[in-house]
Short mmCIF file of C-alpha atoms in Angstrom, two decimals:
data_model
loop_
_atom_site.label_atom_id
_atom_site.label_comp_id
_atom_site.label_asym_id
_atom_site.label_seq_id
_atom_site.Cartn_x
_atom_site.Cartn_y
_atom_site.Cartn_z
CA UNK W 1 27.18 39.27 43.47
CA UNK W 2 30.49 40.99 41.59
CA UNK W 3 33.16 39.14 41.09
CA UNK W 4 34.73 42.71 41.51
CA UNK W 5 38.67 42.70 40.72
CA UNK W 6 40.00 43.09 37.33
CA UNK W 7 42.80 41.12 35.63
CA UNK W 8 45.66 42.12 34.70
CA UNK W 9 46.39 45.98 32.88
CA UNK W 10 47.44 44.18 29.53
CA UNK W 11 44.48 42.01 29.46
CA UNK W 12 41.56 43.08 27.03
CA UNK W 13 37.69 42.11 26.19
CA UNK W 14 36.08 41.61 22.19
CA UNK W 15 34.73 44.51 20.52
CA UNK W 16 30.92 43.97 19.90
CA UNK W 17 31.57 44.99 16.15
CA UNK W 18 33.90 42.08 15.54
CA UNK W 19 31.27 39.76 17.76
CA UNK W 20 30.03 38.66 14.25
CA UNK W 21 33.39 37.62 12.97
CA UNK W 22 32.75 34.26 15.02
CA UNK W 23 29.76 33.41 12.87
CA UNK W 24 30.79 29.87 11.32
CA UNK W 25 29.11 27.44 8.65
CA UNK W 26 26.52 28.18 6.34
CA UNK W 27 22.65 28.12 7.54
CA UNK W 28 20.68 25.16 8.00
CA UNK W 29 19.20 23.20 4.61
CA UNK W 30 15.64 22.68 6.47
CA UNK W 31 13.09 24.81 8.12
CA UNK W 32 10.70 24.70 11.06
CA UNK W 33 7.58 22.84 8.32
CA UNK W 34 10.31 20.12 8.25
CA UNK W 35 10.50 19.50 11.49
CA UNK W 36 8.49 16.88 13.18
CA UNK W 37 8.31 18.58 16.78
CA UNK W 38 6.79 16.84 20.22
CA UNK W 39 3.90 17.93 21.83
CA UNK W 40 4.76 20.86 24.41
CA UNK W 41 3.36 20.24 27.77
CA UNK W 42 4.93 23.69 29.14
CA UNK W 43 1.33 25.47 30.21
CA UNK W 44 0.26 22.32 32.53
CA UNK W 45 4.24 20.92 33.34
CA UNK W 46 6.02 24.01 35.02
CA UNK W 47 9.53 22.60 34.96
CA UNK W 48 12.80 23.65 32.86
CA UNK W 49 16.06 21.55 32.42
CA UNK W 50 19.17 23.76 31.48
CA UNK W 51 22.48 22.00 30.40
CA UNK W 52 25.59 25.12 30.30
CA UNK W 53 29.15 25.26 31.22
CA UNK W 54 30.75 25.55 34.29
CA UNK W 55 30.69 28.97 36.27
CA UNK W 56 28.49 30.50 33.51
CA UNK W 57 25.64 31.86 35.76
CA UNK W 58 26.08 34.33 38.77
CA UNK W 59 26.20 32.12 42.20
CA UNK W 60 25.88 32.74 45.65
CA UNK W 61 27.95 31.39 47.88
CA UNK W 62 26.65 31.26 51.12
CA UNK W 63 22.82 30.49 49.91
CA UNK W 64 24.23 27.94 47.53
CA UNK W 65 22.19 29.22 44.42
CA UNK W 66 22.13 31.09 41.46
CA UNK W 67 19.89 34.03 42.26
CA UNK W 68 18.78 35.20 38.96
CA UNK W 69 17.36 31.96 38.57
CA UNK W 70 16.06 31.69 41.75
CA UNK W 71 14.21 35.28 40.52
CA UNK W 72 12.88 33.84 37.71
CA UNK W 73 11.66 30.73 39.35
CA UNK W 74 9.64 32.60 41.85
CA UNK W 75 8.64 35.02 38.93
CA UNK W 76 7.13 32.58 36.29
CA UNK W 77 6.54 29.70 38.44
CA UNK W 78 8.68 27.14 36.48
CA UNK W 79 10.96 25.50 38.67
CA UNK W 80 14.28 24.97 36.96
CA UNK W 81 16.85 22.51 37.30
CA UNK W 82 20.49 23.77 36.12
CA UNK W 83 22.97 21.30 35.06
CA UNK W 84 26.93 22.56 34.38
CA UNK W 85 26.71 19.54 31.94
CA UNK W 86 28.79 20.80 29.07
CA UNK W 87 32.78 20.31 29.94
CA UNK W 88 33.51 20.44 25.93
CA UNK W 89 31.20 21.04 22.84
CA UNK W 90 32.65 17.45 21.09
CA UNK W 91 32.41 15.49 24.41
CA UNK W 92 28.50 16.72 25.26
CA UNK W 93 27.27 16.79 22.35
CA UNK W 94 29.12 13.18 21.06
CA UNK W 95 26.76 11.74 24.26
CA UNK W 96 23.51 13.53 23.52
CA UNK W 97 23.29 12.83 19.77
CA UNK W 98 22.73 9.82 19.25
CA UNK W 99 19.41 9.88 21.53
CA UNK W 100 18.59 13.04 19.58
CA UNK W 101 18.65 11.47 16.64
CA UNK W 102 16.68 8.49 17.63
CA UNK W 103 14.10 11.51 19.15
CA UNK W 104 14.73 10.07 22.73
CA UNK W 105 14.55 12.64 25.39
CA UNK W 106 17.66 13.77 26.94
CA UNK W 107 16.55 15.09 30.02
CA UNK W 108 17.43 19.05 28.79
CA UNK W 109 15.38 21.83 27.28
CA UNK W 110 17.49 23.84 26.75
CA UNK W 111 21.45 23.19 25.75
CA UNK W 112 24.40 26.08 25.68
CA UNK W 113 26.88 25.70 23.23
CA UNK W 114 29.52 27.16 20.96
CA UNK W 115 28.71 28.63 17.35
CA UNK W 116 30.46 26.04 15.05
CA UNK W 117 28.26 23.03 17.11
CA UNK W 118 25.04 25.02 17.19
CA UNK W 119 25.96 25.39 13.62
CA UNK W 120 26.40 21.02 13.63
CA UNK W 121 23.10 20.95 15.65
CA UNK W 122 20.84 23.64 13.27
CA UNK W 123 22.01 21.97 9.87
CA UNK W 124 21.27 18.60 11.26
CA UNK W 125 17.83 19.45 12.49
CA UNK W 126 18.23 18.35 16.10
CA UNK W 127 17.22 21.63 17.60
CA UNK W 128 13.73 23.62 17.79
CA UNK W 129 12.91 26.42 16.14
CA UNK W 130 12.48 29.35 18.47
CA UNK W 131 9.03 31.25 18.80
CA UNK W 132 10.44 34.98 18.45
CA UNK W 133 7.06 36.22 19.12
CA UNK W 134 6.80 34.84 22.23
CA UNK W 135 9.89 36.07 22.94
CA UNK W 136 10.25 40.36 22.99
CA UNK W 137 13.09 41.00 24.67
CA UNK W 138 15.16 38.73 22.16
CA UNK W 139 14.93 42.19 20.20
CA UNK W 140 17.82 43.47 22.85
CA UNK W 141 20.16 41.22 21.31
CA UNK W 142 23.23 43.11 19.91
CA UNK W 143 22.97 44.01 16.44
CA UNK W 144 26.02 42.29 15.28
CA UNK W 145 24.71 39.18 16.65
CA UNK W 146 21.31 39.32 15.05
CA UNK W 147 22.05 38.15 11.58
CA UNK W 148 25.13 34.81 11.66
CA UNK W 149 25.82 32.53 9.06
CA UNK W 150 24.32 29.37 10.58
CA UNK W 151 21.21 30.69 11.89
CA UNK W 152 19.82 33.59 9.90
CA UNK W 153 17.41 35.37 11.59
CA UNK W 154 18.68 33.98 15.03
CA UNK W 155 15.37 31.04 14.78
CA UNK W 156 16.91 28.41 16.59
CA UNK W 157 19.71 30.49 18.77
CA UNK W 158 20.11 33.10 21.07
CA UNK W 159 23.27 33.89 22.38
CA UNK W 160 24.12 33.27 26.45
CA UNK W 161 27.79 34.96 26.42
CA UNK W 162 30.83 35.79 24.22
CA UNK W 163 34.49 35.65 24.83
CA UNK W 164 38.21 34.96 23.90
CA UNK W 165 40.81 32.60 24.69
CA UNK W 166 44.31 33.44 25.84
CA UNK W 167 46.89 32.96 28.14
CA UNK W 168 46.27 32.24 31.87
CA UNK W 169 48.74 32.17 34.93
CA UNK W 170 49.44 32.78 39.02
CA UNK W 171 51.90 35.22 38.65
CA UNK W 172 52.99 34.58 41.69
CA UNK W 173 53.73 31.00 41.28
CA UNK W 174 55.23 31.63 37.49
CA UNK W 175 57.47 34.85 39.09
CA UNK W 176 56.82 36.77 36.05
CA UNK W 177 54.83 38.10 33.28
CA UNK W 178 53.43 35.63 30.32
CA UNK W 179 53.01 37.84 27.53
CA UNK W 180 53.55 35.09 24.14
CA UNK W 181 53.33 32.03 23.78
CA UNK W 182 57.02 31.02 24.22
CA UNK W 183 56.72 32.79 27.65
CA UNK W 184 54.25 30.30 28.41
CA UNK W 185 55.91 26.90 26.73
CA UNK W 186 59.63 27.46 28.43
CA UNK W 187 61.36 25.22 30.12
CA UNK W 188 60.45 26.62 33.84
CA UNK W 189 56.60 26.07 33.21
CA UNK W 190 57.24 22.12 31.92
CA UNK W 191 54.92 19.79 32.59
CA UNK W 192 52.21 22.34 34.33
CA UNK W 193 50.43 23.85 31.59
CA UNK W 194 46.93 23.14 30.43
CA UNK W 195 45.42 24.08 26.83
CA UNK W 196 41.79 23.57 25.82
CA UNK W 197 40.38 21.20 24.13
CA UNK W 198 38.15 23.05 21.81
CA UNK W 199 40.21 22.90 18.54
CA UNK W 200 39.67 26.38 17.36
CA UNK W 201 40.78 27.97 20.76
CA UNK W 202 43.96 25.93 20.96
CA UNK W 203 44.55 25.14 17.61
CA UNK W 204 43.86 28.43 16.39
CA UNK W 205 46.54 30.23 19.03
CA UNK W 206 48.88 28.07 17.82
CA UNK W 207 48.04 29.12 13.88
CA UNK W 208 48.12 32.96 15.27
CA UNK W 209 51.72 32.27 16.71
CA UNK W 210 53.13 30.67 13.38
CA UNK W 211 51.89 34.03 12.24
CA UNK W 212 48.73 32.97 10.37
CA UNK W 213 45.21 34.72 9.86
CA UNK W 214 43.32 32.66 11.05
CA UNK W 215 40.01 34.31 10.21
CA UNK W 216 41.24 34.33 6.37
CA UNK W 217 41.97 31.32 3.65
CA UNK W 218 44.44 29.62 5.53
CA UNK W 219 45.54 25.86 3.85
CA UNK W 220 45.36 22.83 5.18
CA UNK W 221 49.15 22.66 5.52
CA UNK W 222 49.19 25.75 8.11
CA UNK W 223 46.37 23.77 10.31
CA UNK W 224 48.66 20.29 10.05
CA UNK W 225 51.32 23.12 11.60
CA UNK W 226 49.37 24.43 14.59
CA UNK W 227 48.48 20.64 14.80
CA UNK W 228 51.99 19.40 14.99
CA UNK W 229 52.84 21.80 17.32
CA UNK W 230 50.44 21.14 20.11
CA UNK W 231 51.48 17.56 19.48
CA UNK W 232 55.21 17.99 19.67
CA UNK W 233 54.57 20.36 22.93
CA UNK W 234 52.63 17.55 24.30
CA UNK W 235 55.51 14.91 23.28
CA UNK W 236 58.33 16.80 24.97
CA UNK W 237 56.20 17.25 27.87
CA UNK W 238 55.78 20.95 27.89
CA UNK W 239 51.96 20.25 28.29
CA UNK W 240 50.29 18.86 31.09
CA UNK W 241 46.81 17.98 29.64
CA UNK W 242 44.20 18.74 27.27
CA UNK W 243 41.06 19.73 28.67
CA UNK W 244 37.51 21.10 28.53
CA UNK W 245 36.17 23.56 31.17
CA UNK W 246 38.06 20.55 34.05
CA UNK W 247 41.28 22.49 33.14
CA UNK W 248 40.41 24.57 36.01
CA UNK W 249 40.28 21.22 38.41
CA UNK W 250 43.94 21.56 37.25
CA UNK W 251 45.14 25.32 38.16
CA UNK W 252 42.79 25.06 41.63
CA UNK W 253 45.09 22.27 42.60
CA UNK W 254 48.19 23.47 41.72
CA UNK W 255 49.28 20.69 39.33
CA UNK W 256 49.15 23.49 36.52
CA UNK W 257 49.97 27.30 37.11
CA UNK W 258 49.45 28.32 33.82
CA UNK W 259 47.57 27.37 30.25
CA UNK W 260 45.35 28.25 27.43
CA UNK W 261 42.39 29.69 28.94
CA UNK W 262 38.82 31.39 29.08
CA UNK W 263 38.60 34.53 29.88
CA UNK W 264 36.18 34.60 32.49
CA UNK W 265 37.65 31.72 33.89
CA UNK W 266 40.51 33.95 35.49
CA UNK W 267 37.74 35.59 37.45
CA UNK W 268 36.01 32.26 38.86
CA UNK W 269 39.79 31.41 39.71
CA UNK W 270 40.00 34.27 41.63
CA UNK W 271 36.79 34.73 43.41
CA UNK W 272 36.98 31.17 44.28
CA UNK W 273 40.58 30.97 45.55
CA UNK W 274 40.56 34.39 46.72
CA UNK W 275 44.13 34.96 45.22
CA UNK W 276 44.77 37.98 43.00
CA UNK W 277 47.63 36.84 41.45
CA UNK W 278 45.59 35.16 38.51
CA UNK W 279 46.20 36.74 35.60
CA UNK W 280 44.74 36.90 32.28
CA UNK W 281 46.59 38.63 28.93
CA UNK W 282 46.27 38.11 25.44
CA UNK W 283 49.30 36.44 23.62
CA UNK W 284 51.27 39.18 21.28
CA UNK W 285 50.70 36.72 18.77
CA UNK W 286 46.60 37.44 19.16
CA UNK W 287 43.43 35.48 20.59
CA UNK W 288 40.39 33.74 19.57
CA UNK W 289 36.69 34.89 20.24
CA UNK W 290 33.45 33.17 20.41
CA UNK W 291 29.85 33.27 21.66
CA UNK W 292 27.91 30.46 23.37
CA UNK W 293 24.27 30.09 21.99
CA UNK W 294 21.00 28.74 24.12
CA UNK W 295 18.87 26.21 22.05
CA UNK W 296 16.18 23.99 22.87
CA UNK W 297 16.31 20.47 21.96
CA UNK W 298 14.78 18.58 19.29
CA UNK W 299 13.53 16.32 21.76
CA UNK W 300 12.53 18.90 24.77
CA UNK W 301 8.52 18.98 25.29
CA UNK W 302 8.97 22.47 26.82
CA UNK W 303 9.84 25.00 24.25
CA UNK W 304 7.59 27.62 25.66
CA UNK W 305 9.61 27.38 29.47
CA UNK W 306 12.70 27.51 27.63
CA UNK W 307 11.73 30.30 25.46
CA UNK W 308 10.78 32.27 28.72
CA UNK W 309 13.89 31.64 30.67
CA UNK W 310 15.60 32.77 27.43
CA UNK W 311 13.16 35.79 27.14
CA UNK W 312 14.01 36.66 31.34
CA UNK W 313 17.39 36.32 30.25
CA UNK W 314 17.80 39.41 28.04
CA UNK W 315 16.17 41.98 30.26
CA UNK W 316 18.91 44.26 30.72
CA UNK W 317 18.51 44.18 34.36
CA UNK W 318 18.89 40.21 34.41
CA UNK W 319 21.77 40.37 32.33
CA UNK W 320 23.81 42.93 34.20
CA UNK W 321 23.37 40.98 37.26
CA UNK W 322 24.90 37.61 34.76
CA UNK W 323 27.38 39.89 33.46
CA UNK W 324 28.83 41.06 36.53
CA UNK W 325 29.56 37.81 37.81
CA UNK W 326 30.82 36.09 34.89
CA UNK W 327 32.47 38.64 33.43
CA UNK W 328 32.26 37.55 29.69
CA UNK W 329 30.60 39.93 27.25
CA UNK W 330 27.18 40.72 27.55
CA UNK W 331 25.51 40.25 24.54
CA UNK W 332 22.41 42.44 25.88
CA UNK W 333 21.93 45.77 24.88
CA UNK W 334 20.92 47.87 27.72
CA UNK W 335 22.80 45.92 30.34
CA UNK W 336 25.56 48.38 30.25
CA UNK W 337 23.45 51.14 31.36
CA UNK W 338 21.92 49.09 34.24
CA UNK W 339 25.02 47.67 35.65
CA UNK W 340 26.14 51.34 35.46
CA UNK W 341 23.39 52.17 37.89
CA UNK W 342 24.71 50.06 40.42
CA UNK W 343 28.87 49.61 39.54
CA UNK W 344 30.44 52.70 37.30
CA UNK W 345 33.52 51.06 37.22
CA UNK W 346 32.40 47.62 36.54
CA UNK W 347 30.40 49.08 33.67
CA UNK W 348 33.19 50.47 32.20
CA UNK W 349 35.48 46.82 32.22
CA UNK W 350 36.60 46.39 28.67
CA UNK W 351 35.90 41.95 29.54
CA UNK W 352 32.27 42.82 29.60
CA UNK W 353 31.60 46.01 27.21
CA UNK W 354 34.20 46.09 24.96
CA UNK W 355 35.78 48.48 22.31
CA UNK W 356 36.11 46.90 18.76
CA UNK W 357 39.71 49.25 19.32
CA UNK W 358 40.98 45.87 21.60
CA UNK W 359 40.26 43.81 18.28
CA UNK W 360 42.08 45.79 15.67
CA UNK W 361 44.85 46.20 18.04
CA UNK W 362 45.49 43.35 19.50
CA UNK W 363 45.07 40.67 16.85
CA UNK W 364 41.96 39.27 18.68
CA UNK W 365 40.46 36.94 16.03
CA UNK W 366 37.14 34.27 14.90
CA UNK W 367 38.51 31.14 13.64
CA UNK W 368 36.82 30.89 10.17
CA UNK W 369 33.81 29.31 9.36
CA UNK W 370 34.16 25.76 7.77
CA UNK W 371 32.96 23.40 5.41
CA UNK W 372 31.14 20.80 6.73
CA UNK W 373 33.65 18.35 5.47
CA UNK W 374 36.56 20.92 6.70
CA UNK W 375 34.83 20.48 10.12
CA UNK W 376 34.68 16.19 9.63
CA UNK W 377 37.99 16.38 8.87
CA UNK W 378 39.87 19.04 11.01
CA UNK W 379 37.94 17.29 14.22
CA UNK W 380 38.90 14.47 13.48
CA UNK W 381 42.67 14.91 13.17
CA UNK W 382 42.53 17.31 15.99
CA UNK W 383 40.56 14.19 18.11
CA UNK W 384 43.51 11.83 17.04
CA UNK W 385 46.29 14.36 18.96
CA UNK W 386 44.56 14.89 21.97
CA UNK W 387 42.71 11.30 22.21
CA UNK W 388 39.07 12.55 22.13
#
């Protein structure tokens, strides 16, 4: 199933050759001889648990189910329970740790989550090393994706979906165009705008706006700045809330018509409210871009289910059938051609396959890798604003 209409004409998708530009924190100190890993039961127990975000995985609507996975199910045999867990990477992954650490199942094998916490989750050995053997179509993985910072070689990660932050509104509702960031904080729109709650989408937009690079050295100073002003915007009551992926609970309802947003967000919004006048744009200022990453838990006792649904996962064909739902970018090579097969014009959307032109040109940007002290810190001060 398509979620068929585009946004708006100004709005624009991440160039695959900047797709590495999101690649935070350095790799992981240990290696799969350090781990101590549980016994996988995955030939004799034929079940999956998979924890991801909401509206991440093509759905239909009428059957009530998600019918690649239903493909796969009846394919391999492993029945598959799917969980849109993850609202936020602090908020899951605050609840899940400290049972990982104590090696205490969590009831998930495999977990979906943004670079900079895979990055947390490699470096603190709490994830599984992946079996790329097992695992050939993992070679279709975009060759600006293969080789990141935190997980060289890609053998703990593989990455679900990339995308970019920006600004989100009902045109109709707002009466006109949002096109910066002062469009979208005036005095009309106060009190019903959301922003996200991931620090480097929000945070980072703000940074962009006071004119900073935020892919570069930036100081500590120009992140208190961004800071300061998402808190002052939330003092005077310009902002509604602070959200993870709920924020949408918010625009559905009509308590906020506009906000900082996900991409393919705009598209659930309107498939699922059938109204058109959702619109999507990238501030003049610029946006952020990131990918999401599949991993199997430390604690999961069935690495070789995951590492199939993961392997299912990148056949072009599957992925063009994700792709045209969610309408994020696919990071499958190959899918471009399928989807072509069935939807020219789909194939051709600029949310999905991208030109690295839309990065250069519009400013769209990876917020830059940090320290792992720069990431104790900076969460923490962000955490103290929004009252994570």
């Amino acid at each position: 199933m398509s979620r068929r209409s585009l946004l708006s004409a100004g709005a624009l998708g991440m160039g695959a050759a900047a797709l590495s530009a999101c690649a935070p924190p350095a790799p992981p100190s240990g290696g799969p001889a350090q781990l101590a890993l549980p016994t996988d039961v995955s030939a004799t127990d034929k079940t999956l648990r998979w924890a991801n975000w909401t509206a991440y995985l093509d759905y239909d609507e009428e059957a009530k189910n998600y019918p690649t996975l239903e493909a796969f199910m009846k394919e391999t045999g492993i029945a598959t329970t799917y969980s849109e867990d993850v609202d936020d990477n602090d908020s899951y992954v605050s609840k899940v740790r400290p049972q990982l650490e104590a090696r205490q199942d969590i009831e998930r094998d495999i977990v979906t989550l943004t670079d900079w916490m895979a990055a947390r989750l490699i470096r603190d050995q709490l994830v599984q090393p992946l079996e790329l053997i097992q695992m050939p179509n993992a070679g279709n993985l975009l060759p600006q994706l293969k080789e990141v910072s935190f997980d060289p070689g890609r053998n703990y990660s593989l990455t679900w979906q990339s995308g970019f932050a920006g600004i989100g509104y009902d045109r109709e509702k707002v009466g006109r165009d949002l096109k910066t960031l002062d469009d979208l904080f005036s005095e009309d729109l106060k009190g019903r705008v959301v922003v996200l709650s991931e620090m480097r989408d929000t945070v980072g937009l703000m940074m962009q706006w006071q004119g900073v690079d935020i892919a570069g050295q930036w100081t500590q100073a120009q992140f208190d700045e961004g800071v300061a002003k998402v808190d002052q915007l939330i003092g005077d009551g310009y902002i509604r809330r602070v959200k993870g992926n709920a924020y949408l609970n918010d625009l559905k309802s009509g308590n906020a018509i506009a906000g900082i947003v996900w991409s393919g967000d705009l598209f659930v919004l309107r498939f699922e409210t059938e109204n058109d006048n959702w619109q999507f744009t990238i501030p003049e200022s610029g946006g952020t871009l990131w990918s999401d990453n599949m991993m199997v838990p430390i604690t999961s006792t069935h690495r070789r289910n995951a590492q199939t649904l993961m392997n299912y996962y990148y056949e072009p064909e599957v992925a063009a059938q994700v792709a045209a739902y969610v309408n994020y970018v696919c990071p499958v090579v190959g899918a471009q051609e399928e989807l072509a097969k069935t939807d020219p014009e789909l194939a051709e959307s600029p949310f999905i396959f991208p030109s690295a032109d839309y990065i250069k040109e519009n400013n769209i940007q990876g917020f830059r890798a940090l320290t792992a002290q720069e990431d104790a810190d900076l969460s923490a001060q962000w955490a103290r604003v929004v009252g994570n």
